[in-house]
Structure formats: C-alpha cells, structure tokens
Coordinates of C-alpha atoms in Angstrom, one line a residue:
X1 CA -87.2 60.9 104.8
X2 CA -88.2 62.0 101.6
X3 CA -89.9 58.4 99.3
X4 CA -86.5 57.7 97.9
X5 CA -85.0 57.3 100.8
X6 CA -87.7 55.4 102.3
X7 CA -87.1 52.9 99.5
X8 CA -83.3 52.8 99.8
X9 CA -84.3 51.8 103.8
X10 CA -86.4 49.4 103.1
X11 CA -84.7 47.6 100.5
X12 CA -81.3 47.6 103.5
X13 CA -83.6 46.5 105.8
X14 CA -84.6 43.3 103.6
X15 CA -80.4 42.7 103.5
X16 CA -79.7 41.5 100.0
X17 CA -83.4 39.9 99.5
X18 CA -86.5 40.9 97.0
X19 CA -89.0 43.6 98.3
X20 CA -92.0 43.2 96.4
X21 CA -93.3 46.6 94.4
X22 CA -96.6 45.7 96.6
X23 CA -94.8 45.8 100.0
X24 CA -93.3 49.0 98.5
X25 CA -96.8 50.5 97.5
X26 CA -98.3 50.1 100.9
X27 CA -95.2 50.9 103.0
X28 CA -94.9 54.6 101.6
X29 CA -98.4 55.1 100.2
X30 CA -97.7 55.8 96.6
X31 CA -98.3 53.9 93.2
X32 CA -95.9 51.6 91.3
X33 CA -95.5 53.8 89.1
X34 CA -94.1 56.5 91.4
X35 CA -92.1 53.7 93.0
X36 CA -90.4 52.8 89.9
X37 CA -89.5 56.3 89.4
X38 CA -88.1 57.1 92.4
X39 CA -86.1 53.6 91.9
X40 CA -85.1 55.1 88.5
X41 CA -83.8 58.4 90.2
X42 CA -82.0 56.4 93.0
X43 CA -80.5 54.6 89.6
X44 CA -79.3 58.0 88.4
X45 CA -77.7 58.8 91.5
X46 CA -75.3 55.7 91.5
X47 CA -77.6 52.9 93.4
X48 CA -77.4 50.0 92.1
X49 CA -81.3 48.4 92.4
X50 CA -81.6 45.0 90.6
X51 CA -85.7 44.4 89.5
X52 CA -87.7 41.4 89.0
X53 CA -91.0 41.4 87.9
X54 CA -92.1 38.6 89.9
X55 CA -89.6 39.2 93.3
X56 CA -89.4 42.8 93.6
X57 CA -86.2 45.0 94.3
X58 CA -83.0 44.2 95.7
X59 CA -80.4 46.7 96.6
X60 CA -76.7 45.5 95.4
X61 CA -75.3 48.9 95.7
X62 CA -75.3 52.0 97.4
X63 CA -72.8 55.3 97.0
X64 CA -71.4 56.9 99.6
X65 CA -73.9 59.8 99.7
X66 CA -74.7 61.7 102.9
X67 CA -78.5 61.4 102.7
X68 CA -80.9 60.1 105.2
X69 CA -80.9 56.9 104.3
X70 CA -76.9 56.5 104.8
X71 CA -76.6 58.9 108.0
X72 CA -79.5 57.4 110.2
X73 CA -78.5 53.8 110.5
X74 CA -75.1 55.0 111.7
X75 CA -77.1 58.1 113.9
X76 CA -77.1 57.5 117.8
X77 CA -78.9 61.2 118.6
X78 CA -82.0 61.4 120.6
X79 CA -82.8 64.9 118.6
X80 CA -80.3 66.6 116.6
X81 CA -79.7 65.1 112.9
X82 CA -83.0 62.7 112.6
X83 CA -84.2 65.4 110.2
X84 CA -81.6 65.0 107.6
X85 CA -81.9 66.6 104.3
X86 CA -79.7 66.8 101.5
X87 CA -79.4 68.5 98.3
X88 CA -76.6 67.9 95.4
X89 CA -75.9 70.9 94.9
X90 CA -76.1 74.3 96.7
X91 CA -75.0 77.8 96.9
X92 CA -74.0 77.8 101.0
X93 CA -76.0 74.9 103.5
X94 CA -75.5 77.9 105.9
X95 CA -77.9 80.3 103.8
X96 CA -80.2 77.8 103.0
X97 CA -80.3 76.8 106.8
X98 CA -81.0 80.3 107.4
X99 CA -84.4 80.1 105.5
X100 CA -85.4 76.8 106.5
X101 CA -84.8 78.7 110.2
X102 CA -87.0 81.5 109.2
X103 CA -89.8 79.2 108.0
X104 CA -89.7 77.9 111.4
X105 CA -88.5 74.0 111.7
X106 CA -87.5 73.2 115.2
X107 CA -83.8 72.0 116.5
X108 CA -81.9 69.7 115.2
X109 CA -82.0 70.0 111.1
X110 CA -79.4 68.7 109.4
X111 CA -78.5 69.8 106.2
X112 CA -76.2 68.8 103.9
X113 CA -74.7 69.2 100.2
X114 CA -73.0 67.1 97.9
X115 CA -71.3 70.4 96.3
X116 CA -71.3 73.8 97.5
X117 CA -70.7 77.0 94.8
X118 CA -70.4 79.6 97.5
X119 CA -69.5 77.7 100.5
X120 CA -68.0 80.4 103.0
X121 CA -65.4 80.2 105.9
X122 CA -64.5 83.2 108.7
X123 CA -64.2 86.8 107.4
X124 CA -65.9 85.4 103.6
X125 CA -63.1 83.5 102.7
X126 CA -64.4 80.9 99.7
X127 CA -64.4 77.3 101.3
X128 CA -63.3 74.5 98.5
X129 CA -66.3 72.4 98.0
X130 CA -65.3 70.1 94.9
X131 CA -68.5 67.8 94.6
X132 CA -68.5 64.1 95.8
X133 CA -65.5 64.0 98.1
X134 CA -66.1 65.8 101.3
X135 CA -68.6 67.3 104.2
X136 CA -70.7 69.9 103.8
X137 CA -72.9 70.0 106.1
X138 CA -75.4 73.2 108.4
X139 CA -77.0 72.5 111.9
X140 CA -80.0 74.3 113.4
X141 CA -79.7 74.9 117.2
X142 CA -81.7 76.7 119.3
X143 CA -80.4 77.1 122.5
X144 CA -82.4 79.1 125.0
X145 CA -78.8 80.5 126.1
X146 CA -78.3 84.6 126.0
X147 CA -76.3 85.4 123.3
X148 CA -72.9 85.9 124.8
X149 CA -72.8 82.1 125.5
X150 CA -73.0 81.5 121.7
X151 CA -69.4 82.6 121.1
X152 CA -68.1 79.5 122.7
X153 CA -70.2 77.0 120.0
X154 CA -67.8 77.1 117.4
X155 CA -64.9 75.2 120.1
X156 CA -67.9 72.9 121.3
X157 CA -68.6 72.1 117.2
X158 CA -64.6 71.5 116.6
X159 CA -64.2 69.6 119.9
X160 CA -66.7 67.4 118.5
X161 CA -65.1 66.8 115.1
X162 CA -61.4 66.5 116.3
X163 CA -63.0 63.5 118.8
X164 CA -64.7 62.2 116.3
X165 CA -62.1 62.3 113.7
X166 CA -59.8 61.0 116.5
X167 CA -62.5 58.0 117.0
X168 CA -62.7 56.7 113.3
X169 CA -58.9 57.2 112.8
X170 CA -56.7 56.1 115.9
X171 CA -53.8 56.7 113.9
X172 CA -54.8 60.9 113.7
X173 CA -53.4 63.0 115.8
X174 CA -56.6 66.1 115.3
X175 CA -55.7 69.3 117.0
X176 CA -58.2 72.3 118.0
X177 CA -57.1 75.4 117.1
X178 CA -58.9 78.5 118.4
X179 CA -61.4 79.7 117.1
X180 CA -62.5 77.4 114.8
X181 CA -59.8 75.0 113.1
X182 CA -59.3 71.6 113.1
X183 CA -55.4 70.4 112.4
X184 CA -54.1 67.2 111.1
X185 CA -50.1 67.5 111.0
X186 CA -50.4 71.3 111.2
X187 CA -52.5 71.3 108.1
X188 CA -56.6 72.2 108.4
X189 CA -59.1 69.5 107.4
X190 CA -61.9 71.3 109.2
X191 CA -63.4 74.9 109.5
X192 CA -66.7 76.1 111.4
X193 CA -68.7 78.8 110.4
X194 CA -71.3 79.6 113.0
X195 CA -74.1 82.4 112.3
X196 CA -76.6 83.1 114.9
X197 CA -79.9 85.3 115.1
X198 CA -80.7 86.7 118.4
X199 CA -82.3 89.4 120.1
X200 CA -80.8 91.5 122.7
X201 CA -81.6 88.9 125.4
X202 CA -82.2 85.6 123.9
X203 CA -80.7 83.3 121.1
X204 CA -83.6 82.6 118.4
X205 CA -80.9 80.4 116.6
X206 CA -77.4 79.2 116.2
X207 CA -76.1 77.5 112.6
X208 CA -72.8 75.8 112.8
X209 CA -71.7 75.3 109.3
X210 CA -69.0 73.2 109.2
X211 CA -66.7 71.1 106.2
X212 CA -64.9 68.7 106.7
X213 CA -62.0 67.6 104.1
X214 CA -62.9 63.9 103.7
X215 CA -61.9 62.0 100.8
X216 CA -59.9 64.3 99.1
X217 CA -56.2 63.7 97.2
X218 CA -54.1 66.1 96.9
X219 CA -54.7 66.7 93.4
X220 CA -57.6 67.7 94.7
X221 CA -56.6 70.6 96.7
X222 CA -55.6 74.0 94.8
X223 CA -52.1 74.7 94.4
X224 CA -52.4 77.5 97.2
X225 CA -53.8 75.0 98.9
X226 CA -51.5 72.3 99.4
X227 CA -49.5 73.5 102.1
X228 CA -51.8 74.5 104.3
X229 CA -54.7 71.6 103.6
X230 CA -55.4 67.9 104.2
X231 CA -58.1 65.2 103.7
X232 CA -58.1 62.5 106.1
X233 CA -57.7 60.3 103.3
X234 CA -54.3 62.2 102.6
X235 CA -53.6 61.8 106.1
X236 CA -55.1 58.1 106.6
X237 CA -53.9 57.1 103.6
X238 CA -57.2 55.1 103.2
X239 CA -60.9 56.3 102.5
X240 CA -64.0 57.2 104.4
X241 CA -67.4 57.1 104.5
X242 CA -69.0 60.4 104.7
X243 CA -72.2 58.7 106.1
X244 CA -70.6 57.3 108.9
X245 CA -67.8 60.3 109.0
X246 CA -70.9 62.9 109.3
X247 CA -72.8 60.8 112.3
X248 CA -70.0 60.0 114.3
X249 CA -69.5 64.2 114.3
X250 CA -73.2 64.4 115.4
X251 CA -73.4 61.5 117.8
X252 CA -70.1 63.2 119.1
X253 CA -71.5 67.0 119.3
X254 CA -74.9 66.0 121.0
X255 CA -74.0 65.4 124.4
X256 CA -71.2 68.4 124.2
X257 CA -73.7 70.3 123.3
X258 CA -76.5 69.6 125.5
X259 CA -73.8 69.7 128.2
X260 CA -72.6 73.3 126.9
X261 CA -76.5 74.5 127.2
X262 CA -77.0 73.3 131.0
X263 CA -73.7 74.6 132.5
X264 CA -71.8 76.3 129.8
X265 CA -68.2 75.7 128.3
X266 CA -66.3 75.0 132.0
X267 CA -67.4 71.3 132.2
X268 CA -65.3 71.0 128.3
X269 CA -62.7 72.8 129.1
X270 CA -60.6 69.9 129.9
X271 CA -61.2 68.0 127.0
X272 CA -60.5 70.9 124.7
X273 CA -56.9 71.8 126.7
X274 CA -55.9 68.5 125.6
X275 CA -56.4 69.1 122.0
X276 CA -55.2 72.7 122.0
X277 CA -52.8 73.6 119.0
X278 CA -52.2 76.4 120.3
X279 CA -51.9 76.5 124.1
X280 CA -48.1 77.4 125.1
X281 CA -47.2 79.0 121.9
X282 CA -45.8 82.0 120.4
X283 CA -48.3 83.6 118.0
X284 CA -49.3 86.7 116.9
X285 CA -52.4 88.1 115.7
X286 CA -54.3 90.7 113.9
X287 CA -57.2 92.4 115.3
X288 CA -59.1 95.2 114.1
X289 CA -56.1 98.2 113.3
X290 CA -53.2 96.2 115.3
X291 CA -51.1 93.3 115.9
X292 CA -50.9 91.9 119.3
X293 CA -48.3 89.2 120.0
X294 CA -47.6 87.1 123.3
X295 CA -48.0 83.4 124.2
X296 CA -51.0 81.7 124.0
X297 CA -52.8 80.5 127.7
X298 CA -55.8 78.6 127.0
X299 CA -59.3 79.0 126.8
X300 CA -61.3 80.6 129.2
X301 CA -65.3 79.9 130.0
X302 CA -66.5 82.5 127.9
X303 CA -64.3 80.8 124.8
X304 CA -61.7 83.9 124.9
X305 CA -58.1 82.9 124.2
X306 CA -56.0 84.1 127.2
X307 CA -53.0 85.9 125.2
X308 CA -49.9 86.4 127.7
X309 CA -48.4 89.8 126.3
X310 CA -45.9 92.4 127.8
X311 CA -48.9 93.8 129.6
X312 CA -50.3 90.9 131.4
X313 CA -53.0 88.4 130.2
X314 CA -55.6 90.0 127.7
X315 CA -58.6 87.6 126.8
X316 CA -58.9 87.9 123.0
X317 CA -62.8 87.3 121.6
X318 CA -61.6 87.3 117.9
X319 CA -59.0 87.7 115.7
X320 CA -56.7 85.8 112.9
X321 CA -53.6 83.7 115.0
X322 CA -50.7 82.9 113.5
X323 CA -47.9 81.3 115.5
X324 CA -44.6 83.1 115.4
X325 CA -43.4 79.3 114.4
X326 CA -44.5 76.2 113.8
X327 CA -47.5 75.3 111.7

C-alpha cells in the first residue's frame, strides 16, 4: 500500500481513537512532515482526519473509494487482489494493466480507476465511465493454461460477478449472458473485456477488465442508454459500497478461477447453466459476413455456445446474440 493508505489503516485500526504523529513516524518510516502531507492529500480526497497536537489523528470519515485501504479489510484472497492500486483517473485500467504486465509484476494485480476516459467494451465499443459512481477495475492472471483454455475466462469472470452481485443483493435476480454480459431485469450492469498475450503454446497473461454499473441513477445513464442499462442501485433501489462490491467479486472469482486453471471450465458448468440468459432461447446472431439463427443449448467446456440451427448443433466461439424476443 502506498503511505496514504498505510495511514488511512492505521488510523481504522485505532477505531475512532488518537494515533499519535510519532506512532505514525515509526510505523511507515517517514517524517511528520510527510505524514501531515499525505494526511492533507487524504483530506483532498474526501477523508475526514480530525488533528490534535497533543493526541494525534483520528479518522471520522472515509469515502467510498476503491483503494487499498477500503478493498483489503473486506479481501478474503490468498493471492489475487492484495496488490491493489488505484488511480483517479485513467485512459483504460486494461492498457495500463497491459504495461504494468510488461514491466513484469506477478499474478494477482488489481487495478482500479475512479474514472475511465477511454474505457473499452467487446468490438471497441466506449464503456460509460462517469467518475465516482461505479467499478472500474483490470486483473493480471497468469495462468500456465495453453491458450485455447483462455476463451472460457471471460464466463468464469461473469460467473463470479453475477454470484457476487447475487450475494450482496438477495433481492437480484443476475443473469450470465454469453460471452460476457451480466443482466439485471434484462438490462446489463456488467461487461468483461478480457485481453491476453500468449505465445503459440503458452499464456504469458490474461487481463480481465471488467465494470460494473454500481451506484449509478438513471440520470446517470445516456439517453441511449436507458433501455438497455442498469446500476444496482437502480435495481436495489439502495446504494453500495464499491469497496465491499469490488472484494466480494474477487473473493468470489478466486476459487472459480483456481478451479478453472486445474481442470478447466467442466467443474463450472453447472453453476453457470443456472444463471444462463440465454440457454433455451430463440436468438440470432451476427458473425463475420452472416447471420446464423437457431435456439440457444448451453455452454460447452471449451466456453462455445451450442446454437441448435436447421443443420444441427454448431458451437459458436464468437459473435453478437440477440434474442429473436425478449430482452
């Protein structure tokens, strides 16, 4: 955790009593004056630190940011999420991830953003990212899987959202649909963007992006937007936590993952029938030059969608579904 954070923990930790600028000092190493300026940035970013100058700190306040300090008391992981960065603001979590990736850093990363400016869904469609509200968040993986396995990850990523979502909200019915929606009343609150660099027999890493539609109204949501979009605060009709929202999806998507890297996307299968939008339904979909239309089958291992057409079952690997009716 970067200082900052280190002094937001430690002033929870003390739960609502004085830390001295002393214990501060020799807990992270630095002077008082760097202490009181990281104090004075938390300050700026909506924390609420009451001083004394004989007693020390006291935290009365703290936003609802989705920075290390507010993720990792609410994180369960063994490995994936304790590195947790954040920046306010950012282009795409997904291309920054990408160079952190290059530079090295192991498994596990997590990145997120308080704003995106070119957040990205499939086929470069612009995600909304108004600042503040929602989830914005990039995962490094680097599953010593061959590369084929990868296609699956984006179901295993939005099997753990929709059981998560499903977790903090009881009332929420979350639906999966393939390849990588999330559905509340037939209206998306999720999308996953993965991105993977591999060689022609190995994975050297996998980056699910994903956003997650938190705390939005609907006058937050574009015009266009409205019909098609929801928030689970639209949906819950109360408000969330993005701190607790964000590690409940990553204490969720641990074990489905590590379960997914030892014997693949069969063992899930199950859990992800259950939530299926589209499973049994009428749809019809464009793929390269043509349409193809049948009646949607399930998932296979390999994460295909098992289209029932005129000419038997054809496994479909990609592709924009719509259903013929319904949502």
């Amino acid at each position: 955790m970067k200082p900052a954070e280190q002094i937001v923990s430690l002033l929870r930790e003390a739960c609502g009593d004085e830390v001295s600028s002393r214990a501060l000092c020799e807990r992270l190493n630095i002077s008082r004056a760097a202490v009181w300026k990281h104090v004075e940035a938390l300050r700026a970013g909506g924390y609420v630190i009451a001083a004394s100058s004989r007693r020390g700190y006291r935290l009365e306040f703290a936003p609802d940011t989705p920075n290390a300090a507010e993720v990792l008391p609410f994180l369960t992981t063994a490995r994936l999420g304790r590195d947790c960065r954040y920046v306010e603001e950012t282009g795409s979590t997904n291309r920054d991830m990408a160079r952190i990736a290059a530079g090295g850093a192991g498994e596990g990363v997590l990145l997120t953003a308080g704003r995106q400016s070119r957040g990205r869904g499939r086929m470069e469609r612009v995600w909304h990212s108004p600042p503040g509200l929602n989830l914005y968040f990039s995962l490094l993986l680097r599953p010593a899987v061959e590369p084929g396995r990868a296609v699956s990850l984006p179901l295993v990523a939005g099997l753990a959202v929709a059981e998560a979502v499903s977790a903090l909200a009881t009332e929420l019915e979350t639906r999966v649909k393939w390849p990588n929606d999330i559905l509340i009343g037939g209206r998306k609150v999720c999308g996953v963007l993965c991105e993977m660099q591999a060689e022609a027999d190995r994975v050297r890493s996998v980056i699910p992006g994903v956003g997650v539609n938190v705390n939005m109204t609907a006058r937050d949501l574009p015009a266009e937007l409205r019909g098609a979009a929801t928030s689970l605060r639209i949906a819950a009709g109360r408000t969330f936590s993005r701190a607790e929202t964000l590690a409940a999806i990553i204490n969720r998507f641990e074990p489905l993952y590590d379960l997914w890297r030892a014997e693949g996307l069969k063992p899930l299968l199950p859990r992800i029938a259950r939530l299926d939008l589209l499973c049994g339904r009428e749809v019809r979909m464009a793929r390269g030059g043509e349409e193809l239309r049948g009646v949607a089958r399930g998932i296979q291992e390999d994460g295909a969608m098992r289209l029932e057409t005129d000419q038997g079952i054809v496994p479909v690997y990609s592709g924009e579904v719509r259903m013929v009716r319904g949502f």
